[in-house]
Amino acid sequence: MGKCKIGIVGFGTVGTGIYKILRSEVDLHPILKEIEIAKIVVNDVNKKREINFENNLLIDDPNILINDPSIDVIVEVMGGIEIAKDIIMKSLKAGKSVVTANKAVIARYGSEIYETAAKQGVYVLSEAAVCGGIPIIEPLKRSLKSNHIKKMIGIINGTTNFILSKMTNEKADYKKTLELAQNLGYAEFDPTADVEGHDAADKISILSELAFGGKINRDSISTEGISQINLKDIEYANKLGFEIKLLALSERNHINKNDSLALNIWVGPSLISKSHPLATVEGVNNALLIEAHPLGEIMLYGPGAGSGPTAASVVSDILSLHANTMKNNASIDPLLSFNFWRNCHIIDSSQITKKNYLRIICIDSPGVIGKIGDVFGINDVSIESIVQLDASADKAEIVVITHEVSNGSFEKSKEEINALNEVEIIASQLSCI
Ligand code: NAP
Ligand code: HSE
């Protein structure tokens, strides 16, 4: 069997993991020995690294790989957006297949990238871009293709789940735990993408395109992160029988008269009942619950970030490419590649109904709970529970959990509650599953 020559762009957390797998002496399938690393592109060839390289393996110009006709596959694991996109596009145009872990690029430029790959008769595979080591892209492309997918809901960012787990279990400090996640190689180069929910929004956008077949306008995904969550919310949620998790949801709604599939997609910190399967997902682990017909419900679970797990996903994509091109007269496999087959759009958040959690700080005066309850009642917002959880000096903290109500009515109630004389501030608002 022939060799598959690859060029790797990026040798950080993920790149190092790829190198270790490909140089590993453990008992793996013999096809791995056919993968040959031609060169590795880094920013700074003189940087001190944990690995001693054979001669001249490191270079700093990706064009050397792109222009080398002997290289079959470019592996993009450098991160960033515009430069990485440029390298991916140039590689495809040079007739090379690409493996990438870059969700930020695929979520924004997937359509252009998939189209170029199809035109050039090559592939772009991105298993590592979503949920690190969990096989999720391949199942959506192939194993689940005979199912009508209704809904996906999951924890799809490792850094934020790591932080929330430590805040919940150890009352850990948010900032220090984020630093720890960075040191462990979980966080993005700019961790704002993780903590503000943008990384999860990139990922749910990619998953939605694969599951529902239409291009998603990434910028219209309603996105909230965890930077405003404090230990008090976690404590109150726990008292009421919930965990707080950063969730991403994507769900079919209706098909409009232009035959476009309306989707409800959002990312946000949410209260989730302790009995829900996602509530037990701890640390850097991710999980995605998929509701499909006729399959029913499945949950894919495992490490969502980190060097080894993510690298394993990258290497499995390289193997898929190699195995595919080994076939005689191999033409493009329509399932391994990806093309849109319909139009999709995201529904306006005012049309969505959900359960909500609200923490209100107010003056501890008689009748305040009744007044808050009245505002919700007038606006047709049904309440599941309303409790006073803390009273110190003259202040009281009131926590409300609503039933599933329209966003419009809920927002109107919030405005009116804010205007009550007794109310100091609405300290936090979260979704509730
Ligand atoms: P990283 O540790 O920051 O490594 C980035 C690598 O790219 C470094 O080797 C750096 O070179 C190189 N690089 C950066 N800019 C470059 C440029 N302009 N030209 C050439 N090389 C350049 O990043 P990472 O954590 O491995 O992440 C890489 C990608 O994988 C990102 O898209 C990320 O979102 C994705 N991903 C990461 C994880 C994870 O757990 N870390 C999981 C899933 C997906 P130097 O070494 O010389 O600085
Ligand atoms: N920063 C990402 C996370 C890496 O924490 O989930 C995996 O995509």
PDB file of N, CA, C and O in Angstrom, residues 236 357-363 368 372 376 386-387 390 396-400 414 417-418 420 422-428:
ATOM      1  N   TYR A 236     -27.754  28.481  44.537  1.00  0.00           N
ATOM      2  CA  TYR A 236     -29.221  28.494  44.519  1.00  0.00           C
ATOM      3  C   TYR A 236     -29.752  27.404  43.584  1.00  0.00           C
ATOM      4  O   TYR A 236     -30.717  26.711  43.900  1.00  0.00           O
ATOM      5  N   TYR A 357     -34.956  31.074  34.674  1.00  0.00           N
ATOM      6  CA  TYR A 357     -34.562  31.279  36.074  1.00  0.00           C
ATOM      7  C   TYR A 357     -34.215  32.755  36.208  1.00  0.00           C
ATOM      8  O   TYR A 357     -33.530  33.312  35.338  1.00  0.00           O
ATOM      9  N   LEU A 358     -34.697  33.374  37.265  1.00  0.00           N
ATOM     10  CA  LEU A 358     -34.424  34.794  37.483  1.00  0.00           C
ATOM     11  C   LEU A 358     -34.025  34.992  38.937  1.00  0.00           C
ATOM     12  O   LEU A 358     -34.683  34.452  39.836  1.00  0.00           O
ATOM     13  N   ARG A 359     -32.933  35.718  39.178  1.00  0.00           N
ATOM     14  CA  ARG A 359     -32.562  36.045  40.575  1.00  0.00           C
ATOM     15  C   ARG A 359     -32.720  37.550  40.742  1.00  0.00           C
ATOM     16  O   ARG A 359     -32.091  38.329  40.011  1.00  0.00           O
ATOM     17  N   ILE A 360     -33.572  37.917  41.685  1.00  0.00           N
ATOM     18  CA  ILE A 360     -33.911  39.333  41.853  1.00  0.00           C
ATOM     19  C   ILE A 360     -33.464  39.780  43.244  1.00  0.00           C
ATOM     20  O   ILE A 360     -33.784  39.129  44.250  1.00  0.00           O
ATOM     21  N   ILE A 361     -32.734  40.904  43.299  1.00  0.00           N
ATOM     22  CA  ILE A 361     -32.350  41.452  44.601  1.00  0.00           C
ATOM     23  C   ILE A 361     -33.299  42.608  44.902  1.00  0.00           C
ATOM     24  O   ILE A 361     -33.479  43.510  44.060  1.00  0.00           O
ATOM     25  N   CYS A 362     -33.963  42.546  46.072  1.00  0.00           N
ATOM     26  CA  CYS A 362     -34.927  43.597  46.377  1.00  0.00           C
ATOM     27  C   CYS A 362     -34.925  43.951  47.864  1.00  0.00           C
ATOM     28  O   CYS A 362     -34.277  43.279  48.673  1.00  0.00           O
ATOM     29  N   ILE A 363     -35.659  44.984  48.174  1.00  0.00           N
ATOM     30  CA  ILE A 363     -35.800  45.390  49.574  1.00  0.00           C
ATOM     31  C   ILE A 363     -36.665  44.346  50.253  1.00  0.00           C
ATOM     32  O   ILE A 363     -37.694  43.922  49.699  1.00  0.00           O
ATOM     33  N   VAL A 368     -43.529  41.723  48.756  1.00  0.00           N
ATOM     34  CA  VAL A 368     -42.762  41.874  47.509  1.00  0.00           C
ATOM     35  C   VAL A 368     -42.893  40.633  46.600  1.00  0.00           C
ATOM     36  O   VAL A 368     -43.016  40.753  45.381  1.00  0.00           O
ATOM     37  N   ILE A 372     -44.239  40.632  42.652  1.00  0.00           N
ATOM     38  CA  ILE A 372     -43.501  40.024  41.515  1.00  0.00           C
ATOM     39  C   ILE A 372     -44.404  38.980  40.838  1.00  0.00           C
ATOM     40  O   ILE A 372     -44.525  38.930  39.614  1.00  0.00           O
ATOM     41  N   PHE A 376     -45.912  38.731  36.768  1.00  0.00           N
ATOM     42  CA  PHE A 376     -45.852  37.560  35.885  1.00  0.00           C
ATOM     43  C   PHE A 376     -47.266  37.129  35.476  1.00  0.00           C
ATOM     44  O   PHE A 376     -47.529  36.832  34.315  1.00  0.00           O
ATOM     45  N   ILE A 386     -41.364  30.190  43.200  1.00  0.00           N
ATOM     46  CA  ILE A 386     -40.832  31.510  43.562  1.00  0.00           C
ATOM     47  C   ILE A 386     -40.462  31.424  45.042  1.00  0.00           C
ATOM     48  O   ILE A 386     -41.291  31.070  45.866  1.00  0.00           O
ATOM     49  N   VAL A 387     -39.167  31.641  45.339  1.00  0.00           N
ATOM     50  CA  VAL A 387     -38.715  31.474  46.720  1.00  0.00           C
ATOM     51  C   VAL A 387     -37.767  32.591  47.116  1.00  0.00           C
ATOM     52  O   VAL A 387     -37.038  33.138  46.286  1.00  0.00           O
ATOM     53  N   ASP A 390     -32.366  34.210  50.372  1.00  0.00           N
ATOM     54  CA  ASP A 390     -31.368  34.831  51.228  1.00  0.00           C
ATOM     55  C   ASP A 390     -31.897  36.182  51.685  1.00  0.00           C
ATOM     56  O   ASP A 390     -32.409  36.949  50.884  1.00  0.00           O
ATOM     57  N   ALA A 396     -33.329  41.194  50.201  1.00  0.00           N
ATOM     58  CA  ALA A 396     -33.796  39.812  50.021  1.00  0.00           C
ATOM     59  C   ALA A 396     -33.451  39.368  48.603  1.00  0.00           C
ATOM     60  O   ALA A 396     -33.421  40.184  47.676  1.00  0.00           O
ATOM     61  N   GLU A 397     -33.140  38.091  48.443  1.00  0.00           N
ATOM     62  CA  GLU A 397     -32.887  37.553  47.098  1.00  0.00           C
ATOM     63  C   GLU A 397     -34.030  36.615  46.771  1.00  0.00           C
ATOM     64  O   GLU A 397     -34.280  35.648  47.493  1.00  0.00           O
ATOM     65  N   ILE A 398     -34.704  36.928  45.690  1.00  0.00           N
ATOM     66  CA  ILE A 398     -35.852  36.111  45.300  1.00  0.00           C
ATOM     67  C   ILE A 398     -35.518  35.393  44.003  1.00  0.00           C
ATOM     68  O   ILE A 398     -35.028  36.013  43.050  1.00  0.00           O
ATOM     69  N   VAL A 399     -35.746  34.093  44.002  1.00  0.00           N
ATOM     70  CA  VAL A 399     -35.460  33.297  42.808  1.00  0.00           C
ATOM     71  C   VAL A 399     -36.781  32.782  42.238  1.00  0.00           C
ATOM     72  O   VAL A 399     -37.603  32.222  42.950  1.00  0.00           O
ATOM     73  N   VAL A 400     -36.941  33.027  40.925  1.00  0.00           N
ATOM     74  CA  VAL A 400     -38.169  32.595  40.252  1.00  0.00           C
ATOM     75  C   VAL A 400     -37.801  31.590  39.163  1.00  0.00           C
ATOM     76  O   VAL A 400     -36.842  31.812  38.409  1.00  0.00           O
ATOM     77  N   LYS A 414     -40.049  41.131  32.868  1.00  0.00           N
ATOM     78  CA  LYS A 414     -38.779  41.563  33.457  1.00  0.00           C
ATOM     79  C   LYS A 414     -38.715  43.087  33.552  1.00  0.00           C
ATOM     80  O   LYS A 414     -38.309  43.647  34.569  1.00  0.00           O
ATOM     81  N   ILE A 417     -40.936  44.224  36.327  1.00  0.00           N
ATOM     82  CA  ILE A 417     -40.384  43.874  37.654  1.00  0.00           C
ATOM     83  C   ILE A 417     -39.258  44.844  38.012  1.00  0.00           C
ATOM     84  O   ILE A 417     -39.173  45.347  39.130  1.00  0.00           O
ATOM     85  N   ASN A 418     -38.434  45.135  37.023  1.00  0.00           N
ATOM     86  CA  ASN A 418     -37.336  46.087  37.228  1.00  0.00           C
ATOM     87  C   ASN A 418     -37.846  47.447  37.688  1.00  0.00           C
ATOM     88  O   ASN A 418     -37.171  48.160  38.444  1.00  0.00           O
ATOM     89  N   LEU A 420     -40.442  48.000  39.600  1.00  0.00           N
ATOM     90  CA  LEU A 420     -41.057  47.996  40.931  1.00  0.00           C
ATOM     91  C   LEU A 420     -40.142  48.725  41.923  1.00  0.00           C
ATOM     92  O   LEU A 420     -38.921  48.545  41.879  1.00  0.00           O
ATOM     93  N   GLU A 422     -39.574  48.223  44.994  1.00  0.00           N
ATOM     94  CA  GLU A 422     -38.852  47.334  45.917  1.00  0.00           C
ATOM     95  C   GLU A 422     -37.668  46.633  45.242  1.00  0.00           C
ATOM     96  O   GLU A 422     -36.814  46.074  45.918  1.00  0.00           O
ATOM     97  N   VAL A 423     -37.650  46.636  43.916  1.00  0.00           N
ATOM     98  CA  VAL A 423     -36.618  45.847  43.217  1.00  0.00           C
ATOM     99  C   VAL A 423     -35.366  46.677  42.988  1.00  0.00           C
ATOM    100  O   VAL A 423     -35.413  47.762  42.404  1.00  0.00           O
ATOM    101  N   GLU A 424     -34.226  46.147  43.476  1.00  0.00           N
ATOM    102  CA  GLU A 424     -32.956  46.849  43.291  1.00  0.00           C
ATOM    103  C   GLU A 424     -32.350  46.492  41.937  1.00  0.00           C
ATOM    104  O   GLU A 424     -31.980  47.337  41.164  1.00  0.00           O
ATOM    105  N   ILE A 425     -32.265  45.197  41.672  1.00  0.00           N
ATOM    106  CA  ILE A 425     -31.662  44.750  40.400  1.00  0.00           C
ATOM    107  C   ILE A 425     -32.081  43.309  40.074  1.00  0.00           C
ATOM    108  O   ILE A 425     -32.308  42.513  40.994  1.00  0.00           O
ATOM    109  N   ILE A 426     -32.195  43.034  38.794  1.00  0.00           N
ATOM    110  CA  ILE A 426     -32.347  41.629  38.387  1.00  0.00           C
ATOM    111  C   ILE A 426     -30.912  41.130  38.215  1.00  0.00           C
ATOM    112  O   ILE A 426     -30.214  41.504  37.269  1.00  0.00           O
ATOM    113  N   ALA A 427     -30.441  40.348  39.177  1.00  0.00           N
ATOM    114  CA  ALA A 427     -29.022  40.004  39.230  1.00  0.00           C
ATOM    115  C   ALA A 427     -28.637  38.978  38.170  1.00  0.00           C
ATOM    116  O   ALA A 427     -27.529  39.012  37.649  1.00  0.00           O
ATOM    117  N   SER A 428     -29.525  38.047  37.859  1.00  0.00           N
ATOM    118  CA  SER A 428     -29.200  37.111  36.786  1.00  0.00           C
ATOM    119  C   SER A 428     -30.441  36.474  36.193  1.00  0.00           C
ATOM    120  O   SER A 428     -31.483  36.359  36.844  1.00  0.00           O
TER     121      SER A 428
END
